[in-house]
Short mmCIF file of C-alpha atoms in Angstrom, two decimals:
data_model
loop_
_atom_site.label_atom_id
_atom_site.label_comp_id
_atom_site.label_asym_id
_atom_site.label_seq_id
_atom_site.Cartn_x
_atom_site.Cartn_y
_atom_site.Cartn_z
CA MET A 515 87.79 96.33 109.55
CA ARG A 516 85.67 99.17 110.81
CA ALA A 517 86.74 98.77 114.43
CA ALA A 518 90.39 98.67 113.40
CA THR A 519 90.33 101.77 111.17
CA GLN A 520 87.76 104.16 112.63
CA THR A 521 89.79 105.59 115.54
CA TRP A 522 92.98 105.69 113.43
CA LEU A 523 91.24 107.70 110.69
CA ARG A 524 89.54 110.07 113.13
CA ARG A 525 92.88 110.84 114.80
CA GLN A 526 94.07 112.04 111.39
CA GLY A 527 91.08 114.37 111.06
CA HIS A 528 88.96 112.20 108.76
CA THR A 529 85.31 111.32 109.18
CA PRO A 530 85.10 107.85 107.67
CA HIS A 531 81.91 106.47 106.13
CA TYR A 532 81.87 102.73 105.48
CA HIS A 533 80.08 101.07 102.58
CA TYR A 534 80.02 97.30 102.27
CA ILE A 535 79.71 96.53 98.58
CA ASP A 536 77.17 93.84 97.81
CA ARG A 537 78.01 92.03 94.57
CA ASP A 538 77.00 88.62 93.31
CA ASP A 539 80.63 87.70 92.59
CA ALA A 540 82.02 88.66 96.03
CA PRO A 541 81.10 87.56 99.58
CA VAL A 542 79.60 90.24 101.83
CA GLY A 543 82.34 92.19 103.60
CA SER A 544 85.06 91.33 101.12
CA LEU A 545 84.84 94.72 99.36
CA VAL A 546 84.72 97.66 101.75
CA GLU A 547 84.75 101.29 100.66
CA ILE A 548 85.84 103.83 103.22
CA GLU A 549 84.81 107.31 102.12
CA LEU A 550 87.08 110.04 103.46
CA ASP A 551 86.00 113.59 102.66
CA GLY A 552 85.38 112.90 98.97
CA ARG A 553 88.16 110.31 98.60
CA THR A 554 87.67 106.56 98.77
CA LEU A 555 89.80 103.71 100.06
CA LEU A 556 88.71 100.34 98.73
CA LEU A 557 89.74 97.36 100.84
CA HIS A 558 89.63 94.42 98.48
CA MET A 559 89.72 91.21 100.52
CA ASP A 560 88.32 88.64 98.05
CA PRO A 561 90.98 86.73 96.06
CA ALA A 562 88.33 85.30 93.72
CA THR A 563 87.30 88.76 92.44
CA PRO A 564 89.97 90.69 90.51
CA PRO A 565 90.39 94.36 91.51
CA ASP A 566 89.18 97.01 89.08
CA TRP A 567 92.30 99.21 88.94
CA ASP A 568 90.60 101.74 86.69
CA ALA A 569 87.56 102.28 88.93
CA ALA A 570 86.95 106.02 89.06
CA GLN A 571 85.52 105.92 92.57
CA ALA A 572 88.54 104.21 94.11
CA GLY A 573 91.12 106.69 95.35
CA ASP A 574 93.30 103.85 96.55
CA ILE A 575 92.85 100.10 96.41
CA ILE A 576 94.29 98.09 99.29
CA LEU A 577 94.55 94.35 98.70
CA GLY A 578 93.93 91.60 101.21
CA PRO A 579 96.07 88.49 101.51
CA GLY A 580 95.83 86.23 98.50
CA VAL A 581 94.42 88.95 96.21
CA GLN A 582 96.67 88.88 93.17
CA VAL A 583 98.03 91.82 91.24
CA ASP A 584 99.53 91.21 87.82
CA TYR A 585 103.10 92.33 87.31
CA ARG A 586 102.23 94.98 84.69
CA THR A 587 99.80 96.68 87.06
CA LEU A 588 102.30 96.51 89.93
CA ALA A 589 105.07 97.95 87.75
CA ARG A 590 102.80 100.70 86.36
CA ARG A 591 101.62 101.74 89.84
CA GLY A 592 105.06 101.33 91.44
CA TYR A 593 103.60 99.66 94.53
CA VAL A 594 100.43 98.17 95.98
CA ASN A 595 99.40 98.40 99.63
CA ARG A 596 98.18 95.26 101.36
CA VAL A 597 96.22 94.50 104.54
CA LYS A 598 95.69 91.40 106.65
CA PHE A 599 94.55 90.55 110.16
CA VAL A 600 96.64 88.55 112.62
CA SER A 601 95.71 87.17 116.02
CA GLU A 602 97.41 88.64 119.07
CA GLY A 603 96.01 86.94 122.12
CA ASN A 604 92.24 87.23 121.84
CA GLN A 605 92.38 90.26 119.48
CA ARG A 606 92.62 90.61 115.71
CA VAL A 607 95.19 93.23 114.71
CA MET A 608 95.29 94.87 111.30
CA MET A 609 98.72 94.69 109.66
CA LEU A 610 99.76 96.63 106.57
CA ASP A 611 102.59 96.54 104.12
CA THR A 612 103.51 97.66 100.65
CA GLU A 613 104.32 95.25 97.84
CA LEU A 614 107.03 96.44 95.49
CA PRO A 615 108.01 94.94 92.12
CA HIS A 616 110.76 92.31 92.56
CA VAL A 617 110.67 92.75 96.37
CA GLY A 618 107.40 91.34 97.68
CA THR A 619 105.66 92.01 101.00
CA ASP A 620 106.97 91.69 104.58
CA TRP A 621 103.93 92.65 106.72
CA ASP A 622 105.83 95.00 108.98
CA PHE A 623 103.42 97.82 109.81
CA GLU A 624 100.47 98.52 112.04
CA LEU A 625 97.95 101.28 111.39
CA ALA A 626 99.78 103.62 113.78
CA ASP A 627 102.79 103.53 111.41
CA CYS A 628 100.70 104.77 108.45
CA THR A 629 98.76 107.85 107.34
CA ILE A 630 96.30 108.90 104.65
CA ASP A 631 97.58 111.69 102.39
CA GLU A 632 95.65 114.61 100.90
CA HIS A 633 94.76 112.49 97.85
CA GLY A 634 93.16 109.74 99.95
CA ARG A 635 96.07 107.34 99.52
CA LEU A 636 97.42 105.05 102.22
CA ILE A 637 101.02 106.02 103.02
CA THR A 638 103.08 103.31 104.69
CA PRO A 639 106.74 103.75 105.72
CA VAL A 640 107.72 101.93 102.49
CA VAL A 641 105.73 104.43 100.39
CA THR A 642 107.35 107.32 102.30
CA ARG A 643 110.84 105.94 101.52
CA LEU A 644 109.86 105.28 97.89
CA LYS A 645 108.57 108.85 97.41
CA ALA A 646 111.70 110.29 99.06
CA ALA A 647 113.94 108.21 96.76
CA ARG A 648 111.97 109.37 93.69
CA ALA A 649 112.22 113.00 94.79
CA THR A 650 115.99 112.63 95.21
CA GLU A 651 116.27 111.08 91.75
CA GLU A 652 114.33 113.98 90.23
CA GLN A 653 116.62 116.53 91.91
CA THR A 654 119.83 114.79 90.89
CA PRO A 655 121.13 116.32 87.68
CA VAL A 656 121.69 113.94 84.83
CA PRO A 657 125.30 114.10 83.66
CA ARG A 658 125.60 115.40 80.13
CA ARG A 659 128.16 114.26 77.68
CA ALA A 660 130.80 116.79 76.87
CA PRO A 661 130.63 117.82 73.26
CA ARG A 662 133.30 116.25 71.12
CA ASN A 663 135.72 118.45 69.35
CA ARG A 664 135.60 117.29 65.83
CA LYS A 665 138.56 118.12 63.76
CA ARG A 666 137.82 118.89 60.23
CA ARG A 667 139.92 117.14 57.77
CA CYS A 668 141.06 119.24 54.95
CA ARG A 669 141.54 117.71 51.66
CA SER A 670 144.48 119.02 49.90
CA ALA A 671 144.68 119.11 46.17
CA HIS A 672 147.75 117.38 44.89
#
């Protein structure tokens, strides 16, 4: 994890500090905090330990393969970034993707395709497209109904 991310983060101007969280309910190395100038990425690799989505210290939680996210959390957040390692020859390569509600995950991106934004969040090409689509939706005016002309009925006295 460290070898895969350190150069990538430094090229973006970050000075990463790695903390391997030692908990009784998670194997060593399965929860890795990467501190980036006051922001924290939490790589959550242990499927047996549920992520704490409300953790104040986590700027962004990135899930490993097999780590589940319940649908309500996924819908509330809009997306969840995921990480896994694949073998290419004699090397392990970090792959990333973004899980979307009703879409799933395709594992299309390498670190070079992604950035960390000013809030300490991992931005994949899927997140970039999602944010652009949301911005377009916000700028598109909502059509308003034309007011109805209501004719008053006059009652005549007979």
